[in-house]
Short mmCIF file of C-alpha atoms and ligand atoms in Angstrom, two decimals:
data_model
loop_
_atom_site.label_atom_id
_atom_site.label_comp_id
_atom_site.label_asym_id
_atom_site.label_seq_id
_atom_site.Cartn_x
_atom_site.Cartn_y
_atom_site.Cartn_z
CA MET I 1 22.92 14.52 6.86
CA LYS I 2 19.69 12.69 6.06
CA VAL I 3 18.87 12.50 2.37
CA GLY I 4 15.51 11.31 1.10
CA VAL I 5 14.44 9.96 -2.26
CA LEU I 6 10.84 10.72 -3.20
CA ALA I 7 9.60 7.16 -3.63
CA LEU I 8 6.19 7.47 -5.28
CA GLN I 9 7.11 6.48 -8.85
CA GLY I 10 10.15 6.33 -11.12
CA ASP I 11 13.70 5.07 -10.77
CA VAL I 12 13.83 5.30 -6.99
CA ARG I 13 16.02 2.22 -6.50
CA GLU I 14 18.72 3.53 -8.81
CA HIS I 15 18.93 6.84 -6.91
CA VAL I 16 19.03 4.95 -3.61
CA SER I 17 21.99 2.89 -4.90
CA ALA I 18 23.81 5.98 -6.20
CA LEU I 19 23.41 7.71 -2.82
CA ILE I 20 24.61 4.61 -0.95
CA ALA I 21 27.70 4.63 -3.20
CA CYS I 22 28.26 8.23 -2.02
CA GLY I 23 28.22 7.14 1.63
CA ILE I 24 24.63 8.19 2.35
CA ASP I 25 21.98 5.99 3.95
CA PRO I 26 18.92 7.32 2.11
CA ILE I 27 15.36 7.44 3.40
CA GLN I 28 12.57 6.61 0.96
CA VAL I 29 9.96 9.32 1.30
CA ARG I 30 6.31 8.36 0.83
CA ARG I 31 4.74 10.07 3.82
CA VAL I 32 4.84 13.44 5.49
CA ASN I 33 6.60 12.07 8.58
CA GLU I 34 9.38 10.68 6.36
CA LEU I 35 9.72 14.05 4.63
CA ALA I 36 10.06 15.70 8.02
CA GLU I 37 13.07 13.46 8.79
CA VAL I 38 15.15 14.48 5.78
CA ASP I 39 17.50 17.44 5.32
CA ALA I 40 17.71 17.10 1.54
CA LEU I 41 15.68 15.35 -1.15
CA VAL I 42 16.18 13.67 -4.52
CA LEU I 43 13.34 13.73 -7.06
CA PRO I 44 13.78 10.72 -9.38
CA GLY I 45 13.22 10.30 -13.09
CA GLY I 46 9.89 8.84 -14.07
CA GLU I 47 6.69 10.54 -15.15
CA SER I 48 6.27 14.02 -13.73
CA THR I 49 2.47 14.08 -14.02
CA THR I 50 2.15 10.76 -12.17
CA ILE I 51 4.57 11.84 -9.43
CA VAL I 52 2.58 15.04 -8.83
CA GLN I 53 -0.72 13.13 -8.76
CA LEU I 54 0.64 10.63 -6.25
CA ALA I 55 2.17 13.44 -4.16
CA GLN I 56 -1.27 15.03 -3.98
CA ILE I 57 -2.91 11.73 -3.01
CA PHE I 58 -0.28 11.09 -0.31
CA GLY I 59 -0.66 14.66 1.03
CA LEU I 60 2.95 15.43 0.10
CA PHE I 61 2.48 18.05 -2.60
CA GLU I 62 2.17 21.18 -0.43
CA PRO I 63 4.66 19.95 2.22
CA ILE I 64 7.34 19.34 -0.44
CA LYS I 65 6.60 22.67 -2.15
CA ASN I 66 6.91 24.43 1.21
CA ARG I 67 10.15 22.66 2.17
CA ILE I 68 11.69 23.65 -1.19
CA ALA I 69 10.50 27.24 -0.74
CA SER I 70 12.07 27.33 2.71
CA GLY I 71 15.46 26.19 1.42
CA MET I 72 15.70 22.39 1.47
CA PRO I 73 18.47 21.26 -0.94
CA VAL I 74 16.94 19.21 -3.76
CA TYR I 75 18.32 17.35 -6.77
CA GLY I 76 15.93 16.41 -9.57
CA SER I 77 16.78 14.19 -12.54
CA CYS I 78 14.64 14.31 -15.70
CA ALA I 79 11.04 14.20 -14.39
CA GLY I 80 12.62 15.60 -11.20
CA MET I 81 13.91 18.58 -13.20
CA ILE I 82 10.38 19.19 -14.48
CA LEU I 83 9.06 19.01 -10.90
CA LEU I 84 11.54 21.69 -9.77
CA ALA I 85 10.89 24.07 -12.68
CA ASP I 86 8.81 27.18 -12.10
CA THR I 87 7.45 27.00 -15.66
CA ILE I 88 6.86 24.05 -18.01
CA LEU I 89 6.20 24.06 -21.75
CA ASP I 90 4.33 21.21 -23.46
CA ALA I 91 2.85 20.44 -20.06
CA LYS I 92 -0.20 18.26 -19.61
CA GLU I 93 -3.19 20.57 -19.14
CA GLY I 94 -3.18 21.88 -15.58
CA GLN I 95 0.13 20.14 -14.75
CA LYS I 96 1.58 21.51 -11.53
CA THR I 97 5.15 21.48 -10.25
CA PHE I 98 6.73 21.91 -6.83
CA GLY I 99 8.70 24.77 -8.39
CA GLY I 100 11.44 26.81 -6.74
CA LEU I 101 13.91 26.70 -9.61
CA ASP I 102 13.64 29.74 -11.87
CA ILE I 103 13.76 27.91 -15.19
CA THR I 104 11.42 27.20 -18.08
CA VAL I 105 11.62 23.56 -19.12
CA ARG I 106 10.21 21.93 -22.26
CA ARG I 107 8.92 18.42 -21.62
CA ASN I 108 9.94 15.63 -24.01
CA ALA I 109 12.03 18.24 -25.84
CA PHE I 110 14.49 15.70 -27.24
CA GLY I 111 11.66 13.60 -28.67
CA ARG I 112 9.71 10.56 -27.59
CA GLN I 113 10.88 7.30 -26.05
CA VAL I 114 12.32 6.00 -29.34
CA ASP I 115 14.52 9.07 -29.48
CA SER I 116 16.24 8.34 -26.19
CA PHE I 117 20.00 8.69 -26.53
CA GLU I 118 23.32 8.82 -24.73
CA SER I 119 25.91 11.52 -25.02
CA ASP I 120 29.28 12.19 -23.38
CA ILE I 121 29.13 15.71 -22.03
CA THR I 122 31.20 18.07 -19.90
CA PHE I 123 29.87 18.97 -16.45
CA ALA I 124 31.12 22.18 -14.87
CA ASP I 125 32.26 20.79 -11.51
CA GLY I 126 35.89 21.59 -12.13
CA SER I 127 36.75 18.27 -13.80
CA THR I 128 37.50 17.95 -17.51
CA ASP I 129 36.37 14.29 -17.59
CA LEU I 130 33.24 13.71 -19.62
CA ILE I 131 30.07 12.29 -18.10
CA LYS I 132 28.02 9.68 -19.91
CA ALA I 133 24.54 11.20 -19.95
CA VAL I 134 21.46 9.08 -20.65
CA PHE I 135 18.42 10.98 -21.97
CA ILE I 136 14.99 9.30 -21.91
CA ARG I 137 12.09 11.42 -23.18
CA ALA I 138 14.10 14.18 -21.62
CA PRO I 139 13.25 17.82 -21.10
CA TRP I 140 15.64 20.65 -21.85
CA VAL I 141 15.84 24.08 -20.31
CA GLU I 142 14.64 26.89 -22.56
CA LYS I 143 14.99 29.85 -20.24
CA ILE I 144 16.93 30.48 -17.06
CA GLY I 145 16.52 33.11 -14.37
CA ALA I 146 19.28 35.49 -13.30
CA ASN I 147 20.52 33.28 -10.44
CA VAL I 148 20.62 30.05 -12.40
CA GLN I 149 23.96 28.59 -13.46
CA VAL I 150 24.24 26.25 -16.46
CA LEU I 151 26.49 23.27 -15.64
CA ALA I 152 26.07 21.24 -18.84
CA SER I 153 24.50 21.63 -22.29
CA VAL I 154 23.74 19.54 -25.36
CA ASP I 155 23.59 21.37 -28.70
CA SER I 156 23.43 24.64 -26.74
CA HIS I 157 20.38 23.48 -24.74
CA PRO I 158 21.09 23.54 -20.99
CA VAL I 159 20.68 20.03 -19.51
CA ALA I 160 22.16 20.58 -16.04
CA VAL I 161 21.41 23.69 -14.01
CA ARG I 162 21.85 24.90 -10.47
CA SER I 163 20.39 27.69 -8.44
CA GLN I 164 21.91 27.77 -4.95
CA LYS I 165 20.36 24.76 -3.19
CA LEU I 166 18.58 23.31 -6.20
CA LEU I 167 20.26 21.10 -8.80
CA ALA I 168 18.55 19.59 -11.84
CA THR I 169 19.66 17.44 -14.78
CA SER I 170 17.64 16.40 -17.87
CA PHE I 171 19.63 13.18 -17.91
CA HIS I 172 19.81 10.18 -15.54
CA PRO I 173 23.19 9.78 -13.80
CA GLU I 174 21.51 7.19 -11.56
CA LEU I 175 21.45 4.80 -14.54
CA THR I 176 25.13 4.84 -15.46
CA GLY I 177 27.05 3.86 -12.34
CA ASP I 178 28.92 7.20 -12.51
CA HIS I 179 28.09 8.90 -9.22
CA ARG I 180 29.71 12.26 -9.91
CA ILE I 181 26.45 14.20 -10.07
CA HIS I 182 25.12 12.66 -6.84
CA ARG I 183 28.47 13.37 -5.18
CA TYR I 184 28.35 16.95 -6.46
CA PHE I 185 24.84 17.31 -5.01
CA ILE I 186 25.90 15.97 -1.62
CA GLU I 187 29.28 17.71 -1.33
CA GLU I 188 28.81 20.98 -3.22
CA VAL I 189 25.10 21.71 -2.91
CA ALA I 190 23.53 20.05 0.14
CA LYS I 191 26.41 20.01 2.68
CA PRO I 192 27.40 23.68 2.30
CA ALA I 193 23.72 24.73 2.35
CA LEU I 194 23.02 22.77 5.54
CA GLU I 195 26.21 23.94 7.25
CA LYS I 196 25.12 27.54 6.71
CA VAL I 197 21.80 26.83 8.44
CA LYS I 198 23.49 25.44 11.59
N1 LIG T 1 8.97 12.83 -20.03
C1 LIG T 1 8.88 12.55 -18.64
C2 LIG T 1 7.99 13.55 -17.93
O1 LIG T 1 7.50 14.46 -18.49
C3 LIG T 1 10.25 12.54 -17.98
C4 LIG T 1 11.05 11.36 -18.49
C5 LIG T 1 12.03 10.81 -17.51
O2 LIG T 1 12.07 11.12 -16.31
N2 LIG T 1 12.84 9.92 -18.03
O3 LIG T 1 7.78 13.42 -16.77
#
């Protein structure tokens, strides 16, 4: 399985390292031909408006949107969650997303940079071990569609959600050295989805 990391802006390196730790040899995606090589994609944390602008400049916006719509497994962390959301609140005027995930997300919901925090939370992958979650100007999910499953919450706000082939977290597992979320994406989301296609 070839997994890409959208490498336009944000914490690309950290996602690359987390995927390598999961036994994947990731491809950094900056061009359409690199996107065409991958079976699944990770959208990093960073600044969602900047990532969209760069995707448009690099001619990747529509191709990524179309791949998601046609069923490519994608994991988005923080800004990546915003990029997957069908609807954003507190968006920059005219801010677009790739969409595909039937959720409404509020940007910077937990406050500004100074309000970044860490919290040990449960993640519904069958384990009772807590995950250390790092939130940096993080969004939360305000509304979910019928097919969306909540995998983790903080103060009753969903912060990890899944809808079939799409996984999103408001927090940054790529920053903690705990690769459980990346492993979950590879093993439970991407692999089964790609096996079905074969
Ligand atoms: N607040 C950022 C945005 O709207 C996301 C922050 C992050 O990825 N750490 O894109």
